[in-house]
Amino acid sequence: VRESGEAGFLRRLATSRVLSSKPTIVDVGAHTGEYIEIAKETWPDARIFGFEPSASHYERLSAFLRERKYVGVKTYPIGLSSEAGTRTLSKHENISGMASLEARDLQHLGIEMTIREEVTLAQLDDVMAREGIDTIDLLKIDIEGHELSCLKGATGLINGRKIKIVQYEYGHAHVASKNSVQDFFNFFRPNGYVMGVIKPTGRLAFFERYDEFLELFLASNYVAVLPEIAVKFGYKNAAA
């Protein structure tokens, strides 16, 4: 998180003051708490909802949060998807950054996803409705190829433009889910979201339009941003 540009991006969000000093943040794929830690360093008064379906990861996450004694953080031992239910999570070791709901074939890397775990899934729309949350300032999704499925469980919030900024990972894992960059463009653009990528410095580089040259499957953190926020980061085509 600190080296990928994500931490720099959060700092730029804070210094630009495009969000309130008490933003509502949703961390999908909370893993062992790395993103929550950076978010709390950036906004001590943030209200954060974290989702982590793997039992071993959730145990580590819970221990980390007990140690930090953060106020305003609520976590769930579930994943988010397009539909509620159960699904098999696969990983190659007990604590893994590669745990995925997608059937990843990583034999070419010498990695066997042999550990299986049945996990519970919900829709973000439903969870936020139960929590009484109608607006999300920042939605972060890093769930190894299942990002678009998660977003399809948040269509009510997306269609209502109730999520200001979506940060999501796109890359190698999407070979397994068979999602393209174009799929994300087609999902977000009807609601006016501006698409871009987070540079290693934390700066945003926006895309004026979709192009096949974006289909590289290189792991990067992308964003979908409401235009009124994008202009504050230098986006010049807000009326397009």
Tab-separated table of C-alpha atoms in Angstrom:
chain	number	residue	atom	x	y	z
A	1	VAL	CA	0.000	0.000	0.000
A	2	ARG	CA	2.775	2.427	0.901
A	3	GLU	CA	4.824	1.617	-2.223
A	4	SER	CA	2.023	1.207	-4.787
A	5	GLY	CA	0.959	4.853	-4.882
A	6	GLU	CA	-2.137	4.224	-2.753
A	7	ALA	CA	-0.760	5.969	0.336
A	8	GLY	CA	0.324	8.941	-1.770
A	9	PHE	CA	-3.112	9.070	-3.362
A	10	LEU	CA	-4.812	9.178	0.041
A	11	ARG	CA	-2.499	11.964	1.158
A	12	ARG	CA	-3.349	13.951	-1.972
A	13	LEU	CA	-7.041	13.415	-1.299
A	14	ALA	CA	-6.597	14.761	2.215
A	15	THR	CA	-4.499	17.798	1.282
A	16	SER	CA	-6.824	18.705	-1.589
A	17	ARG	CA	-9.769	18.614	0.829
A	18	VAL	CA	-12.094	17.105	-1.758
A	19	LEU	CA	-13.459	14.911	1.029
A	20	SER	CA	-14.558	15.906	4.498
A	21	SER	CA	-12.281	15.440	7.497
A	22	LYS	CA	-14.575	12.562	8.532
A	23	PRO	CA	-15.043	10.579	5.315
A	24	THR	CA	-16.916	7.303	5.029
A	25	ILE	CA	-14.537	4.707	3.600
A	26	VAL	CA	-15.268	1.126	2.569
A	27	ASP	CA	-12.320	-1.282	2.319
A	28	VAL	CA	-13.209	-4.416	0.347
A	29	GLY	CA	-10.424	-6.936	0.718
A	30	ALA	CA	-9.209	-5.518	4.013
A	31	HIS	CA	-6.658	-8.371	4.281
A	32	THR	CA	-4.707	-7.767	7.510
A	33	GLY	CA	-5.372	-4.038	7.892
A	34	GLU	CA	-2.749	-2.276	5.792
A	35	TYR	CA	-5.166	0.043	3.979
A	36	ILE	CA	-7.183	0.793	7.101
A	37	GLU	CA	-3.967	1.806	8.845
A	38	ILE	CA	-3.050	4.294	6.088
A	39	ALA	CA	-6.614	5.633	5.957
A	40	LYS	CA	-6.638	6.240	9.712
A	41	GLU	CA	-3.253	7.940	9.552
A	42	THR	CA	-4.684	10.204	6.846
A	43	TRP	CA	-8.119	10.808	8.398
A	44	PRO	CA	-8.108	9.947	12.133
A	45	ASP	CA	-11.858	10.615	12.332
A	46	ALA	CA	-12.799	8.546	9.272
A	47	ARG	CA	-15.625	6.046	9.517
A	48	ILE	CA	-14.386	2.819	7.946
A	49	PHE	CA	-16.155	-0.405	7.011
A	50	GLY	CA	-13.838	-3.313	6.214
A	51	PHE	CA	-14.674	-6.626	4.525
A	52	GLU	CA	-12.436	-9.705	4.685
A	53	PRO	CA	-13.892	-13.176	4.037
A	54	SER	CA	-10.859	-15.391	4.766
A	55	ALA	CA	-10.955	-16.666	8.361
A	56	SER	CA	-7.176	-16.561	8.813
A	57	HIS	CA	-6.932	-13.074	7.340
A	58	TYR	CA	-9.868	-11.849	9.415
A	59	GLU	CA	-8.285	-13.190	12.604
A	60	ARG	CA	-5.077	-11.294	11.803
A	61	LEU	CA	-7.087	-8.176	10.895
A	62	SER	CA	-9.081	-8.306	14.128
A	63	ALA	CA	-5.922	-8.667	16.219
A	64	PHE	CA	-4.348	-5.717	14.425
A	65	LEU	CA	-7.383	-3.508	15.028
A	66	ARG	CA	-7.578	-4.483	18.714
A	67	GLU	CA	-3.953	-3.454	19.086
A	68	ARG	CA	-4.483	-0.121	17.328
A	69	LYS	CA	-7.716	0.656	19.220
A	70	TYR	CA	-9.107	2.647	16.312
A	71	VAL	CA	-12.434	4.399	16.799
A	72	GLY	CA	-14.957	4.310	13.970
A	73	VAL	CA	-13.860	1.047	12.310
A	74	LYS	CA	-16.297	-1.814	11.775
A	75	THR	CA	-15.310	-5.035	10.040
A	76	TYR	CA	-17.200	-7.973	8.588
A	77	PRO	CA	-15.914	-11.551	8.088
A	78	ILE	CA	-17.551	-11.706	4.651
A	79	GLY	CA	-16.810	-10.869	1.047
A	80	LEU	CA	-18.762	-8.711	-1.388
A	81	SER	CA	-20.066	-9.813	-4.763
A	82	SER	CA	-22.868	-9.368	-7.277
A	83	GLU	CA	-25.092	-11.737	-5.322
A	84	ALA	CA	-25.362	-12.889	-1.720
A	85	GLY	CA	-24.465	-16.502	-0.994
A	86	THR	CA	-21.373	-18.650	-0.546
A	87	ARG	CA	-18.387	-19.316	-2.780
A	88	THR	CA	-14.996	-21.008	-2.643
A	89	LEU	CA	-11.975	-18.820	-1.898
A	90	SER	CA	-8.640	-20.220	-3.093
A	91	LYS	CA	-5.134	-19.366	-1.902
A	92	HIS	CA	-1.656	-20.861	-1.876
A	93	GLU	CA	-0.797	-20.200	1.760
A	94	ASN	CA	-2.663	-19.366	4.951
A	95	ILE	CA	-1.951	-15.616	4.795
A	96	SER	CA	-1.873	-14.697	1.132
A	97	GLY	CA	-2.177	-11.556	-0.938
A	98	MET	CA	-3.342	-13.756	-3.797
A	99	ALA	CA	-6.480	-15.212	-2.188
A	100	SER	CA	-9.176	-15.106	-4.834
A	101	LEU	CA	-12.766	-16.057	-5.576
A	102	GLU	CA	-11.694	-16.568	-9.182
A	103	ALA	CA	-10.168	-19.820	-10.484
A	104	ARG	CA	-6.608	-18.570	-11.008
A	105	ASP	CA	-4.124	-20.811	-12.812
A	106	LEU	CA	-0.686	-19.769	-11.576
A	107	GLN	CA	1.274	-22.905	-12.435
A	108	HIS	CA	3.538	-20.862	-14.694
A	109	LEU	CA	4.716	-19.080	-11.531
A	110	GLY	CA	5.127	-22.310	-9.617
A	111	ILE	CA	2.146	-21.432	-7.427
A	112	GLU	CA	-0.604	-23.916	-6.625
A	113	MET	CA	-3.845	-22.491	-5.219
A	114	THR	CA	-4.552	-25.614	-3.193
A	115	ILE	CA	-6.066	-24.149	-0.006
A	116	ARG	CA	-9.844	-23.912	-0.268
A	117	GLU	CA	-12.264	-22.092	2.018
A	118	GLU	CA	-16.018	-21.598	1.766
A	119	VAL	CA	-16.829	-17.962	2.446
A	120	THR	CA	-19.975	-15.890	2.848
A	121	LEU	CA	-20.786	-13.150	0.341
A	122	ALA	CA	-23.147	-10.164	0.424
A	123	GLN	CA	-24.012	-7.182	-1.762
A	124	LEU	CA	-22.582	-3.801	-0.797
A	125	ASP	CA	-25.941	-2.126	-1.481
A	126	ASP	CA	-27.603	-4.367	1.098
A	127	VAL	CA	-24.926	-3.985	3.778
A	128	MET	CA	-24.825	-0.208	3.489
A	129	ALA	CA	-28.619	-0.019	3.602
A	130	ARG	CA	-28.616	-2.025	6.852
A	131	GLU	CA	-25.967	0.322	8.255
A	132	GLY	CA	-27.982	3.389	7.254
A	133	ILE	CA	-25.197	4.622	4.945
A	134	ASP	CA	-26.410	6.330	1.783
A	135	THR	CA	-23.143	7.958	0.653
A	136	ILE	CA	-19.605	6.567	0.442
A	137	ASP	CA	-16.703	8.954	0.020
A	138	LEU	CA	-14.124	6.342	-0.942
A	139	LEU	CA	-14.643	2.720	-1.942
A	140	LYS	CA	-11.440	0.677	-2.210
A	141	ILE	CA	-11.608	-2.788	-3.787
A	142	ASP	CA	-8.671	-5.193	-3.978
A	143	ILE	CA	-10.015	-8.731	-4.269
A	144	GLU	CA	-7.872	-10.422	-6.906
A	145	GLY	CA	-10.052	-10.405	-10.006
A	146	HIS	CA	-13.484	-10.194	-8.384
A	147	GLU	CA	-13.657	-6.383	-8.419
A	148	LEU	CA	-16.290	-6.010	-11.136
A	149	SER	CA	-18.539	-8.599	-9.499
A	150	CYS	CA	-18.298	-6.601	-6.266
A	151	LEU	CA	-19.263	-3.433	-8.114
A	152	LYS	CA	-22.299	-5.145	-9.613
A	153	GLY	CA	-23.524	-5.613	-6.052
A	154	ALA	CA	-23.331	-1.842	-5.579
A	155	THR	CA	-25.325	-0.725	-8.624
A	156	GLY	CA	-27.834	1.152	-6.493
A	157	LEU	CA	-25.102	3.310	-4.992
A	158	ILE	CA	-23.282	3.673	-8.330
A	159	ASN	CA	-26.406	4.511	-10.324
A	160	GLY	CA	-27.363	7.058	-7.693
A	161	ARG	CA	-23.856	8.549	-7.834
A	162	LYS	CA	-23.604	7.957	-4.100
A	163	ILE	CA	-19.989	6.791	-4.242
A	164	LYS	CA	-17.641	9.697	-4.856
A	165	ILE	CA	-14.424	7.792	-5.570
A	166	VAL	CA	-13.860	4.141	-6.378
A	167	GLN	CA	-10.314	2.819	-6.181
A	168	TYR	CA	-9.914	-0.696	-7.556
A	169	GLU	CA	-7.088	-2.998	-8.554
A	170	TYR	CA	-6.901	-4.298	-12.102
A	171	GLY	CA	-4.282	-6.653	-13.453
A	172	HIS	CA	-3.112	-10.257	-13.629
A	173	ALA	CA	-6.049	-11.746	-11.715
A	174	HIS	CA	-8.496	-10.467	-14.313
A	175	VAL	CA	-7.186	-13.024	-16.775
A	176	ALA	CA	-9.079	-15.545	-14.622
A	177	SER	CA	-12.243	-13.464	-14.245
A	178	LYS	CA	-12.122	-12.563	-17.952
A	179	ASN	CA	-12.838	-8.897	-17.235
A	180	SER	CA	-11.307	-6.238	-19.455
A	181	VAL	CA	-10.558	-2.577	-18.840
A	182	GLN	CA	-13.358	-1.897	-21.292
A	183	ASP	CA	-15.795	-3.753	-19.010
A	184	PHE	CA	-14.996	-1.284	-16.222
A	185	PHE	CA	-15.386	1.678	-18.593
A	186	ASN	CA	-18.771	0.347	-19.721
A	187	PHE	CA	-19.855	-0.094	-16.106
A	188	PHE	CA	-18.896	3.363	-14.869
A	189	ARG	CA	-19.223	5.773	-17.775
A	190	PRO	CA	-23.061	5.675	-18.121
A	191	ASN	CA	-23.177	7.340	-14.693
A	192	GLY	CA	-20.644	9.986	-15.647
A	193	TYR	CA	-17.652	8.679	-13.723
A	194	VAL	CA	-14.207	9.721	-14.938
A	195	MET	CA	-11.693	6.891	-15.279
A	196	GLY	CA	-8.022	7.007	-14.415
A	197	VAL	CA	-5.029	5.269	-12.864
A	198	ILE	CA	-2.993	5.999	-9.731
A	199	LYS	CA	0.673	6.595	-10.503
A	200	PRO	CA	3.401	5.361	-8.090
A	201	THR	CA	3.708	8.971	-6.874
A	202	GLY	CA	0.045	9.000	-5.871
A	203	ARG	CA	-0.923	11.321	-8.710
A	204	LEU	CA	-3.908	10.578	-10.929
A	205	ALA	CA	-3.671	10.166	-14.692
A	206	PHE	CA	-7.121	10.349	-16.273
A	207	PHE	CA	-8.221	8.613	-19.465
A	208	GLU	CA	-10.136	10.735	-21.977
A	209	ARG	CA	-11.543	7.617	-23.618
A	210	TYR	CA	-11.185	3.867	-23.734
A	211	ASP	CA	-8.354	2.464	-25.842
A	212	GLU	CA	-7.360	-1.152	-26.538
A	213	PHE	CA	-3.791	-0.274	-25.554
A	214	LEU	CA	-4.995	-0.146	-21.925
A	215	GLU	CA	-5.561	-3.909	-21.992
A	216	LEU	CA	-2.206	-4.920	-20.510
A	217	PHE	CA	-3.245	-6.919	-17.417
A	218	LEU	CA	-0.476	-5.209	-15.459
A	219	ALA	CA	-1.360	-4.831	-11.791
A	220	SER	CA	-2.285	-1.206	-11.132
A	221	ASN	CA	-4.717	0.750	-8.997
A	222	TYR	CA	-7.407	2.408	-11.086
A	223	VAL	CA	-10.027	4.962	-10.112
A	224	ALA	CA	-13.524	5.963	-11.118
A	225	VAL	CA	-14.269	9.475	-9.891
A	226	LEU	CA	-17.286	11.749	-10.029
A	227	PRO	CA	-16.478	14.608	-12.435
A	228	GLU	CA	-16.905	17.360	-9.857
A	229	ILE	CA	-14.083	15.738	-7.899
A	230	ALA	CA	-11.981	14.888	-10.954
A	231	VAL	CA	-11.716	18.569	-11.947
A	232	LYS	CA	-10.023	19.261	-8.617
A	233	PHE	CA	-7.290	16.871	-9.704
A	234	GLY	CA	-6.743	18.530	-13.051
A	235	TYR	CA	-9.317	16.780	-15.228
A	236	LYS	CA	-10.148	19.163	-18.094
A	237	ASN	CA	-12.993	17.389	-19.866
A	238	ALA	CA	-15.674	17.341	-17.194
A	239	ALA	CA	-18.420	18.292	-19.646
A	240	ALA	CA	-17.654	15.365	-21.995
